[in-house]
mmCIF file of C-alpha atoms and ligand atoms in Angstrom:
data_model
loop_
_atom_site.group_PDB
_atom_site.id
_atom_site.type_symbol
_atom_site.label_atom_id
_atom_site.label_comp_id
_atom_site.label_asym_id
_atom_site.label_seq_id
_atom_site.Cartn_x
_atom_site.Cartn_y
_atom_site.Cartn_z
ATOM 1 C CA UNK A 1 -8.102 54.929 -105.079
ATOM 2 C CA UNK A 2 -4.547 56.817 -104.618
ATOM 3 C CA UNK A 3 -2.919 58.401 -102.066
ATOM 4 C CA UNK A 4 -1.703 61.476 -102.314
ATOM 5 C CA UNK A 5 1.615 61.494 -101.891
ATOM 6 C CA UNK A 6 4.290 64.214 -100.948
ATOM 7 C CA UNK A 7 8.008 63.257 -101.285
ATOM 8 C CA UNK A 8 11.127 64.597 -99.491
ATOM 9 C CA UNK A 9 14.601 64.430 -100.662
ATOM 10 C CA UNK A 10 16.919 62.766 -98.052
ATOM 11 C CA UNK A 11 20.546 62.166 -97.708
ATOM 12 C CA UNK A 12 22.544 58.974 -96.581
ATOM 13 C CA UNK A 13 24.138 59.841 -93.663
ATOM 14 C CA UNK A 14 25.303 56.424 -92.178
ATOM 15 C CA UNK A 15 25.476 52.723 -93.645
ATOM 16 C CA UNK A 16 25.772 49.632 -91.544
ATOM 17 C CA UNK A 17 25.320 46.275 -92.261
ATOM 18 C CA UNK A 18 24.194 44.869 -89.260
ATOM 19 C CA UNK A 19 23.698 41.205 -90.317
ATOM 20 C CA UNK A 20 25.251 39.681 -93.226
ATOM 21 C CA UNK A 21 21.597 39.988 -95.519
ATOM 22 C CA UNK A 22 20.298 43.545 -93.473
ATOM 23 C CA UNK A 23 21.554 47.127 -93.802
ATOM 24 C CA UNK A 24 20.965 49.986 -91.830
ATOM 25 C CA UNK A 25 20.750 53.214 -92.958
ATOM 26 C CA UNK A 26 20.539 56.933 -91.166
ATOM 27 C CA UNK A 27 18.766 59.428 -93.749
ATOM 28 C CA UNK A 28 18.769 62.919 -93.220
ATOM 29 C CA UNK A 29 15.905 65.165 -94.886
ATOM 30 C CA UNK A 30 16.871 68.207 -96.913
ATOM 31 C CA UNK A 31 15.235 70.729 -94.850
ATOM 32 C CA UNK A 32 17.197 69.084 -91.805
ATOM 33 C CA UNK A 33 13.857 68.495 -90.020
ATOM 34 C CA UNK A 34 12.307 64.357 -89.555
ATOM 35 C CA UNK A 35 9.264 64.899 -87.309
ATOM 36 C CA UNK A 36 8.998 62.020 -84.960
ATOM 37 C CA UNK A 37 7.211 58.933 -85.266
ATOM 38 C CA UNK A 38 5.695 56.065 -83.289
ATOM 39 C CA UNK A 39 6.270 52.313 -83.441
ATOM 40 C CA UNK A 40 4.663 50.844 -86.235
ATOM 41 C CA UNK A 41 5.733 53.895 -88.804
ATOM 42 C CA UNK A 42 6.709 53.454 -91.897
ATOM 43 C CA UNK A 43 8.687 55.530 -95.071
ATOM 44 C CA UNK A 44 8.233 54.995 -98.943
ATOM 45 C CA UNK A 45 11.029 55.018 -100.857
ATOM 46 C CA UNK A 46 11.675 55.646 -104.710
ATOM 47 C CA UNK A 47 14.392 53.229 -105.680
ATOM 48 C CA UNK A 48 15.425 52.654 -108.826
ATOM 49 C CA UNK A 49 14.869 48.733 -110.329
ATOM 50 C CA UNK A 50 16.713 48.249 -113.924
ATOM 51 C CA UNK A 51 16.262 52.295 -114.719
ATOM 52 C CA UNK A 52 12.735 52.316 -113.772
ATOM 53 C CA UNK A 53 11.349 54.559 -110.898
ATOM 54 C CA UNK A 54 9.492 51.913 -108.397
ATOM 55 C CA UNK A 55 8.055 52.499 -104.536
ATOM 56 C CA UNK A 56 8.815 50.771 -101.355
ATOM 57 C CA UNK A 57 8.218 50.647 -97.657
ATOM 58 C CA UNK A 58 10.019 50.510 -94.874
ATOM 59 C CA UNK A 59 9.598 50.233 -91.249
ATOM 60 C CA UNK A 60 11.230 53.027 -88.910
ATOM 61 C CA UNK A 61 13.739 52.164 -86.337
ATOM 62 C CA UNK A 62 14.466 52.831 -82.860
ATOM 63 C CA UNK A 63 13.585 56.739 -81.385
ATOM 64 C CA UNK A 64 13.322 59.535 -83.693
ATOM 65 C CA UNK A 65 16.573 62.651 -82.843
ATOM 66 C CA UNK A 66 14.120 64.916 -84.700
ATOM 67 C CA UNK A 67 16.383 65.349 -87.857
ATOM 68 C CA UNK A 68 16.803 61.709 -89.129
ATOM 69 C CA UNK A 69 14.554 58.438 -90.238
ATOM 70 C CA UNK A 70 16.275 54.966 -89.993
ATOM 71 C CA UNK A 71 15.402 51.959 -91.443
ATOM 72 C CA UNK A 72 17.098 48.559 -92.211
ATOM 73 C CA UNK A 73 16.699 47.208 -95.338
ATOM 74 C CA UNK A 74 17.321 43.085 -95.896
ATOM 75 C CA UNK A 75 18.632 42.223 -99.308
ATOM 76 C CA UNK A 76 16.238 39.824 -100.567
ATOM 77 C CA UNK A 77 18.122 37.885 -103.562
ATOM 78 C CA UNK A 78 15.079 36.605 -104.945
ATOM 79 C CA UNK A 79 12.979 39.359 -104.986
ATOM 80 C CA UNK A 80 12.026 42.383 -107.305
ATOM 81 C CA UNK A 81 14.981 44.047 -107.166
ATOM 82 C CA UNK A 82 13.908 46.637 -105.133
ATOM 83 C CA UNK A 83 16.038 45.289 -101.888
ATOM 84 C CA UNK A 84 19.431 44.925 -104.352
ATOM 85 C CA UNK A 85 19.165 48.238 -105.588
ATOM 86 C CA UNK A 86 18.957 49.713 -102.246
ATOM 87 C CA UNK A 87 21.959 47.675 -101.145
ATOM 88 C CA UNK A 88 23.722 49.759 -104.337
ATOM 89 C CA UNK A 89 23.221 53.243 -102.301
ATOM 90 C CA UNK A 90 26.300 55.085 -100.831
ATOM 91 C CA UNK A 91 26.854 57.365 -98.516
ATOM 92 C CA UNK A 92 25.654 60.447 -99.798
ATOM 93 C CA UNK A 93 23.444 59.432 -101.939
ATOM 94 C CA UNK A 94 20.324 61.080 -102.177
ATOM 95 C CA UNK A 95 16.756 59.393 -102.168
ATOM 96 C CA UNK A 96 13.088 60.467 -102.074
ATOM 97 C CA UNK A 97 10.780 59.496 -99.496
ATOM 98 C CA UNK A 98 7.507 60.065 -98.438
ATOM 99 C CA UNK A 99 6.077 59.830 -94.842
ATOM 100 C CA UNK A 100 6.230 58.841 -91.890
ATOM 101 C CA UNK A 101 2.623 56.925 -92.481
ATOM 102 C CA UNK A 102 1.694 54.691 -89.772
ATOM 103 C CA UNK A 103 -0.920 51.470 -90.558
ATOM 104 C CA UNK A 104 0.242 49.546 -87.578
ATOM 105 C CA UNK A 105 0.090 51.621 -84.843
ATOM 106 C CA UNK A 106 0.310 50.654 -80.768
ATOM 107 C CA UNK A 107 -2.102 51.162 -78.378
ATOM 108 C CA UNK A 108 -1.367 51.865 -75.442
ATOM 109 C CA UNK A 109 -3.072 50.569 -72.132
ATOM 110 C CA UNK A 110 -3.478 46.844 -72.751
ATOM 111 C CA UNK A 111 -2.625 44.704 -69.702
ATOM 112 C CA UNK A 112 0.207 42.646 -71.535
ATOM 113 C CA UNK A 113 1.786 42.645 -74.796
ATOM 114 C CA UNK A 114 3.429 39.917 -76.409
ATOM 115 C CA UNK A 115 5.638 41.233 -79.734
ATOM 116 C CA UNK A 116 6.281 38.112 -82.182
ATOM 117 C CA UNK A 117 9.357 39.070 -85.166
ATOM 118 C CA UNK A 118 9.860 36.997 -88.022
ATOM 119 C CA UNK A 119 12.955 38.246 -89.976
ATOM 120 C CA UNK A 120 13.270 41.612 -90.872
ATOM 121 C CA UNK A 121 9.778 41.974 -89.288
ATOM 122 C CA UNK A 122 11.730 43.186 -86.309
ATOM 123 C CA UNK A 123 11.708 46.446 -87.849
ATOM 124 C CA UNK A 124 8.695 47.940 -86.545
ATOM 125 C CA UNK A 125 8.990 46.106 -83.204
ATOM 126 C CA UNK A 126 12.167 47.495 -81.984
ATOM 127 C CA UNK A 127 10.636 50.638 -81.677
ATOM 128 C CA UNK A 128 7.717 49.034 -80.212
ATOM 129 C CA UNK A 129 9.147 47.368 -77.161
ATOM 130 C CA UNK A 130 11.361 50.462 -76.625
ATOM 131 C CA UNK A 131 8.078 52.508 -75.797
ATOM 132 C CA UNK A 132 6.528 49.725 -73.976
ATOM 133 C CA UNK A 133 9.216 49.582 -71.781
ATOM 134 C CA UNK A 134 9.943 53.131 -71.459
ATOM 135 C CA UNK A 135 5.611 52.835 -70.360
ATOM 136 C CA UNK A 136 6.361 50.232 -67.972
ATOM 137 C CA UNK A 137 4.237 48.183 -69.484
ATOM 138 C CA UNK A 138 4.276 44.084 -69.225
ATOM 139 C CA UNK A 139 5.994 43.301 -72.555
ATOM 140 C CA UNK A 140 7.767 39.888 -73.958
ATOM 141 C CA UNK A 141 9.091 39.706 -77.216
ATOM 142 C CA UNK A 142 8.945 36.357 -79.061
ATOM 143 C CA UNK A 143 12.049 36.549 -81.816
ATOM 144 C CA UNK A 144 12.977 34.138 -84.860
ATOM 145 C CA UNK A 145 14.988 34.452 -87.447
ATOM 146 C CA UNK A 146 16.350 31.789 -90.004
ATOM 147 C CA UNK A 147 19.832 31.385 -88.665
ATOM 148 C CA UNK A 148 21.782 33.542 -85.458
ATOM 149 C CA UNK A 149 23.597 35.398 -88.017
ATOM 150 C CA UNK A 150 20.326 37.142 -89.354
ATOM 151 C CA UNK A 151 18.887 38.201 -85.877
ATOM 152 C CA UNK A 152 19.087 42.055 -86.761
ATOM 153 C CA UNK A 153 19.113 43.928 -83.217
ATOM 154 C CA UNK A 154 19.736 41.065 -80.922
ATOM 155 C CA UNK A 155 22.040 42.969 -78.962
ATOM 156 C CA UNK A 156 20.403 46.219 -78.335
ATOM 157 C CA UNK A 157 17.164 44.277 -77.557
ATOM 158 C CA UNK A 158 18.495 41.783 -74.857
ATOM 159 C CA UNK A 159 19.753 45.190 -72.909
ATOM 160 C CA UNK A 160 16.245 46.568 -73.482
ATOM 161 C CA UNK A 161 14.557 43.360 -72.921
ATOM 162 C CA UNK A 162 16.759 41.382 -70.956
ATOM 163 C CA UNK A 163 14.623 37.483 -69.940
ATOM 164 C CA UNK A 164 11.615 38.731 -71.936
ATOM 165 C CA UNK A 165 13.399 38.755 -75.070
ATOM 166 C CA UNK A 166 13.491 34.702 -76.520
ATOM 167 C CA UNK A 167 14.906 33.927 -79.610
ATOM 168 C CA UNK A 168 14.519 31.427 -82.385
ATOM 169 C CA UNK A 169 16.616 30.359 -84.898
ATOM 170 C CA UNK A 170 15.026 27.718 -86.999
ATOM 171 C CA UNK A 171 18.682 26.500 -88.653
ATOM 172 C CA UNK A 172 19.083 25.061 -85.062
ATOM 173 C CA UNK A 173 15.523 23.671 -84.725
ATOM 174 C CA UNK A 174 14.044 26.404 -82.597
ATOM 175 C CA UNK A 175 10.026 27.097 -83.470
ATOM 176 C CA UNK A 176 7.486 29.400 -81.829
ATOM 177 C CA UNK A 177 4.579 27.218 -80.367
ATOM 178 C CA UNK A 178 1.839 30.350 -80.746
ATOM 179 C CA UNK A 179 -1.003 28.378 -79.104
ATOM 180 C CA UNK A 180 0.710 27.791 -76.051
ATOM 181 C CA UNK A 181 2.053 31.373 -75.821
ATOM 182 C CA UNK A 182 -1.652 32.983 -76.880
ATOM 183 C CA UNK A 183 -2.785 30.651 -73.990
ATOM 184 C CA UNK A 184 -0.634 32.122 -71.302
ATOM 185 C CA UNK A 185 -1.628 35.655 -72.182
ATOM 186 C CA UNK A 186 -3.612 37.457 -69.859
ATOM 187 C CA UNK A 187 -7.585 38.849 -70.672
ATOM 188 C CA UNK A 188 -7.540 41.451 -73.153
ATOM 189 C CA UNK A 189 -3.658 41.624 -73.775
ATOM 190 C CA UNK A 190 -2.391 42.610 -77.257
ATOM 191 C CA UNK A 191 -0.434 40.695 -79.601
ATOM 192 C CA UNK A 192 1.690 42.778 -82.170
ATOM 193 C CA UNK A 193 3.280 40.493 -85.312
ATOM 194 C CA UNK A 194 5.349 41.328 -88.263
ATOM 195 C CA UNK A 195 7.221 38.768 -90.424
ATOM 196 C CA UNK A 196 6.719 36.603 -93.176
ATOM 197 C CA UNK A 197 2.847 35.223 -94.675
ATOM 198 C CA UNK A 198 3.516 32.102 -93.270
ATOM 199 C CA UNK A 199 4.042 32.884 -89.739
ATOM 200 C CA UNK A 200 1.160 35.524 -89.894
ATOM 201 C CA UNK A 201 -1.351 32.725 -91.209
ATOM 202 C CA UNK A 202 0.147 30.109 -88.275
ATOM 203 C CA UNK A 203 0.113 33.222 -85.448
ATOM 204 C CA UNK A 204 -3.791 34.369 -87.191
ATOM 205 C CA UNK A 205 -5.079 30.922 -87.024
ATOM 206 C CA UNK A 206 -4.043 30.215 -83.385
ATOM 207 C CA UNK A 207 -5.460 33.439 -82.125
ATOM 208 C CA UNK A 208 -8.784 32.864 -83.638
ATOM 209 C CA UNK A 209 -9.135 29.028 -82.199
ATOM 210 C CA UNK A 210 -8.421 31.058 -78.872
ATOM 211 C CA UNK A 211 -10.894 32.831 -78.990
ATOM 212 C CA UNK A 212 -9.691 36.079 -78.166
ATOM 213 C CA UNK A 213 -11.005 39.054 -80.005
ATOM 214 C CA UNK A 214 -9.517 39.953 -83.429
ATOM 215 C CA UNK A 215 -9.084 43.543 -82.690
ATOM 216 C CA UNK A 216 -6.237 43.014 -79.831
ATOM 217 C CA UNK A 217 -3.798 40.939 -82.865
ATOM 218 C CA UNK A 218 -2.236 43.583 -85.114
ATOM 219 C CA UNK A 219 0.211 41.949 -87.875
ATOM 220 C CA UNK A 220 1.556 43.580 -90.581
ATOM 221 C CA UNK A 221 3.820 41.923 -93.528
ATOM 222 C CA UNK A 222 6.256 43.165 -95.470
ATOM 223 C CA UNK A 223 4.447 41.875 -99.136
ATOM 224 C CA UNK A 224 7.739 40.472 -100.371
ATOM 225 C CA UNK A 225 7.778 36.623 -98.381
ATOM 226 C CA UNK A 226 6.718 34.332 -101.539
ATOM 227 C CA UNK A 227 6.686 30.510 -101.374
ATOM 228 C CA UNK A 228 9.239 31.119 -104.782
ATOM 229 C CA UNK A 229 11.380 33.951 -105.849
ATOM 230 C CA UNK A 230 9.901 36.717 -107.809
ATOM 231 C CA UNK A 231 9.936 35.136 -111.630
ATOM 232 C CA UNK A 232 8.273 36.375 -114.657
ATOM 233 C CA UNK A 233 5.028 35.194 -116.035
ATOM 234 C CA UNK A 234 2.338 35.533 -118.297
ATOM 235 C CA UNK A 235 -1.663 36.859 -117.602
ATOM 236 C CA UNK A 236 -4.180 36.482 -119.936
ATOM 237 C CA UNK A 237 -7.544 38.781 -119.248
ATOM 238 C CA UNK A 238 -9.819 37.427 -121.967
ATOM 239 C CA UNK A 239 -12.610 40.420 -121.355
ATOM 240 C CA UNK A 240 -9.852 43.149 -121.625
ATOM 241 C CA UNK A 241 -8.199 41.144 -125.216
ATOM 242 C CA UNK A 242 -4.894 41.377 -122.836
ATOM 243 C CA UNK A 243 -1.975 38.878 -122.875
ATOM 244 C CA UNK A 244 1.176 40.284 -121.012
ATOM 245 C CA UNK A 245 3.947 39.046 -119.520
ATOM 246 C CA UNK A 246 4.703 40.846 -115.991
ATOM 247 C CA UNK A 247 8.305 40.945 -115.511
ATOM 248 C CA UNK A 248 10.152 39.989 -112.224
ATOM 249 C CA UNK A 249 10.739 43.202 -111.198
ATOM 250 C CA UNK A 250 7.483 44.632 -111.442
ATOM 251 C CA UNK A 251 4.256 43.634 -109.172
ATOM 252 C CA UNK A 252 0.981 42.285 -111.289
ATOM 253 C CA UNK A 253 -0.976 45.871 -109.851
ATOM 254 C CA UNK A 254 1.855 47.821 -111.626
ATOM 255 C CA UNK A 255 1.886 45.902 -115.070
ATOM 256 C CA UNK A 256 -2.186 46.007 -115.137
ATOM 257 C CA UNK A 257 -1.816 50.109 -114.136
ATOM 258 C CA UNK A 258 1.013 49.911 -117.391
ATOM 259 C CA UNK A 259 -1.461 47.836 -119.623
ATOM 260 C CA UNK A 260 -4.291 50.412 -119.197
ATOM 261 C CA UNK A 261 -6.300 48.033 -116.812
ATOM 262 C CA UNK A 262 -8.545 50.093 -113.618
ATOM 263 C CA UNK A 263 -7.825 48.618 -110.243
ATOM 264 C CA UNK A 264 -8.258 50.412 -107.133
ATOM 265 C CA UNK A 265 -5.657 49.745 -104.604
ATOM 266 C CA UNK A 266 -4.571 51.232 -101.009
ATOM 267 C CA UNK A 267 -1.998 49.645 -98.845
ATOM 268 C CA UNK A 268 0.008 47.885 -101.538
ATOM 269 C CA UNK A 269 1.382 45.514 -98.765
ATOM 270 C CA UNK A 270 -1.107 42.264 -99.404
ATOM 271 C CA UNK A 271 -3.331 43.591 -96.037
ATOM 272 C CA UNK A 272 -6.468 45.622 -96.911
ATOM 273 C CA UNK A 273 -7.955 43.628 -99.751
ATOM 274 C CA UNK A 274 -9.112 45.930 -101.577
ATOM 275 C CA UNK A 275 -7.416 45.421 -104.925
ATOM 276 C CA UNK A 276 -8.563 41.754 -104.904
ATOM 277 C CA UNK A 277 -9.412 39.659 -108.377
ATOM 278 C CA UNK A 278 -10.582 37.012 -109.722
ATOM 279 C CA UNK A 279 -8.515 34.289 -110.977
ATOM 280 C CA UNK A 280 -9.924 32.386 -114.000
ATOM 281 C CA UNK A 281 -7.834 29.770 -114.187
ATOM 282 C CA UNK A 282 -4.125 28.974 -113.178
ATOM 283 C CA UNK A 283 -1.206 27.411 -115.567
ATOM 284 C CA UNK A 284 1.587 26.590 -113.126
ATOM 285 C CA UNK A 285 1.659 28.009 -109.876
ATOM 286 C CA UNK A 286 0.158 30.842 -107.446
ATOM 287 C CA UNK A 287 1.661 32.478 -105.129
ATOM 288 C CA UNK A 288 -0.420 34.393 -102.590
ATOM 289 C CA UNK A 289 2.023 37.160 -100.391
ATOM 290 C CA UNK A 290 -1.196 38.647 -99.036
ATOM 291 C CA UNK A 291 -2.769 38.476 -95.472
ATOM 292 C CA UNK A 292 -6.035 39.777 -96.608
ATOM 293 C CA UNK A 293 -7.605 36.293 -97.981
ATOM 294 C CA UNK A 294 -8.094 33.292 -95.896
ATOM 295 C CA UNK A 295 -6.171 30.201 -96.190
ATOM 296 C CA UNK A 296 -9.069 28.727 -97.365
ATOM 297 C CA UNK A 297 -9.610 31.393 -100.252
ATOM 298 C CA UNK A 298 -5.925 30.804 -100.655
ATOM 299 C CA UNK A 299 -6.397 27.414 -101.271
ATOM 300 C CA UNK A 300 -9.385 27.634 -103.691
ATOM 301 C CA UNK A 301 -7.254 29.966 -105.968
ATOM 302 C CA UNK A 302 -10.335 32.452 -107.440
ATOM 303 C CA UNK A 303 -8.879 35.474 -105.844
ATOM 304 C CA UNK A 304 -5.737 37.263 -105.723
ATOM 305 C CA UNK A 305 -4.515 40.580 -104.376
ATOM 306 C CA UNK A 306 -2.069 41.801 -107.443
ATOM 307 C CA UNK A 307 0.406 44.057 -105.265
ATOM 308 C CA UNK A 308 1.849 41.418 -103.776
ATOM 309 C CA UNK A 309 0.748 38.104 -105.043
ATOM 310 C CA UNK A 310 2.749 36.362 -107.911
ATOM 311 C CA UNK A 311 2.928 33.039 -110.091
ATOM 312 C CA UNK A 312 4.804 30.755 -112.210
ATOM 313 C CA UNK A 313 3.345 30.169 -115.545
ATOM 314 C CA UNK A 314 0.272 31.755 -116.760
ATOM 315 C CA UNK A 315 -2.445 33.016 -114.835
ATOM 316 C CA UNK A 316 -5.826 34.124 -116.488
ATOM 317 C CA UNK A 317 -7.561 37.090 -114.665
ATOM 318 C CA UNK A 318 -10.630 38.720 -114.744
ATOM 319 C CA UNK A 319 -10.823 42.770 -112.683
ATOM 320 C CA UNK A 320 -13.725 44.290 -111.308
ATOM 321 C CA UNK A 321 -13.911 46.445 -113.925
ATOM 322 C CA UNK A 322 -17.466 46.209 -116.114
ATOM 323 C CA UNK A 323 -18.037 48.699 -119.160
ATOM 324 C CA UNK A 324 -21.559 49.202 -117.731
ATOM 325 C CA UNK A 325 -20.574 50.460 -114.650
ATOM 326 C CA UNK A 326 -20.015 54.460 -114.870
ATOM 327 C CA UNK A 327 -16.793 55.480 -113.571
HETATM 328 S S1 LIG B 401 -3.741 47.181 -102.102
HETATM 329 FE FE1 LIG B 401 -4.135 46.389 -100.124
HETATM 330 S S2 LIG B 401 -4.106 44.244 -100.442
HETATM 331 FE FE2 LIG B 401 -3.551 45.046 -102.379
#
């Protein structure tokens, strides 16, 4: 299943690195016109990785003006390339987006929020807490970020914040303790999380021994936190006669789309599931960027969800895909 897409030309307007690994940048749409979005909203991009035409997303920031979208983009040296190559635009420049879309969306009318960043998960967040506020609404923010240096925003979100902003910086042995802060939540309050697999899985797990209803936590990921950086490796899909290596630049759900191989897909972010496979067998090592599948499917290693998960080595797959099956 695919989206129909519609894509806008835009035009850099403004660059600013804002931390040493995150850029900012103001894009302006051709027609002059960038209809507003809420908190949680998101672009695609087309961004060019080694001469090839590839898609990625990225979280809006701050309050729409009406006639520009701006996002932040963190240069992620081991990743697919998609990060560097946006670090390569100038001012000027033009790019193709599509969107806003919004997957992650804020409700409104809970009793309390808490907001939990990891990284360049702050993205969607910013714009999250602004509205909050702006609602009056009983917001903390719970911030980390691998070193001072890298938290993106800090100042613009202790003005908005002030003592409900807290930061952690895990270079100077600051952690989150989720239980403790799910337990001091009030009845029905909201928890919204974005930030690496890791601290999704840690901030899922704590909210389900609480016992509090699934439907008030709302994470999303950004489908590019591995446990390695993005290498190449092989697949082997015995049914399908396949045996392809699937370069680091391009995700497995784009090399089995090039190889001729059906898959249905949606989000392409590691969160709906729903282009989940089974692994055969596994020559080296898995690694699982999705949210979708439990730690302890995780763990067991006979799934995967190919736009986003990875390995080292060879991986032998099977798809969902049966000649008897009318498509
Ligand atoms: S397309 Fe949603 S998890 Fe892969």
């Amino acid at each position: 299943m695919k989206l129909v897409q519609t894509w806008q030309s835009t035009t850099i307007t403004t660059l600013t690195d804002i931390t040493p690994t995150v850029r900012e940048l103001l894009l302006r749409p051709s027609d002059g016109h960038a209809p507003r979005w809420d908190g949680g909203a998101h672009l695609q991009v087309h961004v060019m990785v080694n001469g090839a035409e590839q898609t990625r997303h990225y979280s809006l920031v701050g309050q729409p003006d009406g006639e520009h979208y701006r996002i932040a983009v963190k240069r992620m040296d081991g990743g697919r390339g998609g990060s560097k190559a946006m670090w390569t635009l100038a001012l000027n420049d033009a790019i193709n987006i599509s969107g806003p879309h919004n997957h992650f969306a804020l409700e409104l009318g809970a009793p309390s929020y808490l907001l939990v960043a990891g990284g360049i998960g702050i993205t969607p967040l910013v714009t999250m807490a602004q509205t909050l506020i702006a609602k009056k609404a009983d917001v903390r923010m719970l911030y980390g970020a691998r070193t001072r240096a890298e938290l993106a925003f800090l100042a613009p979100l202790q003005g908005l914040l002030g003592d409900r902003l807290q930061t952690f910086v895990a270079e100077e042995n600051q952690h989150m303790d989720f239980a403790a802060e799910i337990a001091a939540l009030p009845a029905k309050a909201q928890l919204y999380t974005c930030g690496p697999v890791p601290m999704l899985e840690a901030i899922r797990a704590a909210w389900k021994a609480s016992g509090r209803r699934l439907a008030h936590l709302r994470f999303e990921t950004f489908g590019s936190s591995g446990s390695f950086p993005a290498v190449a490796f092989r697949v082997v899909m015995p049914r399908h006669g396949l045996d392809f290596m699937v370069p680091a630049q391009q995700t497995l759900l784009e090399a089995l789309s090039d190889k001729g191989v059906q898959t249905i897909s949606d989000c392409k972010r590691g969160e709906c599931g729903l282009c989940a496979m089974d692994v055969l067998s596994v020559d080296g090592k898995l690694d699982h960027r999705d949210v979708f599948l439990s730690p302890h499917e995780k763990a067991a290693c006979n799934r995967l969800c190919p736009c986003v998960s990875r390995a080292e080595g060879t991986l032998t797959l099977d798809s969902a895909w049966r000649s008897d099956i009318p498509n």
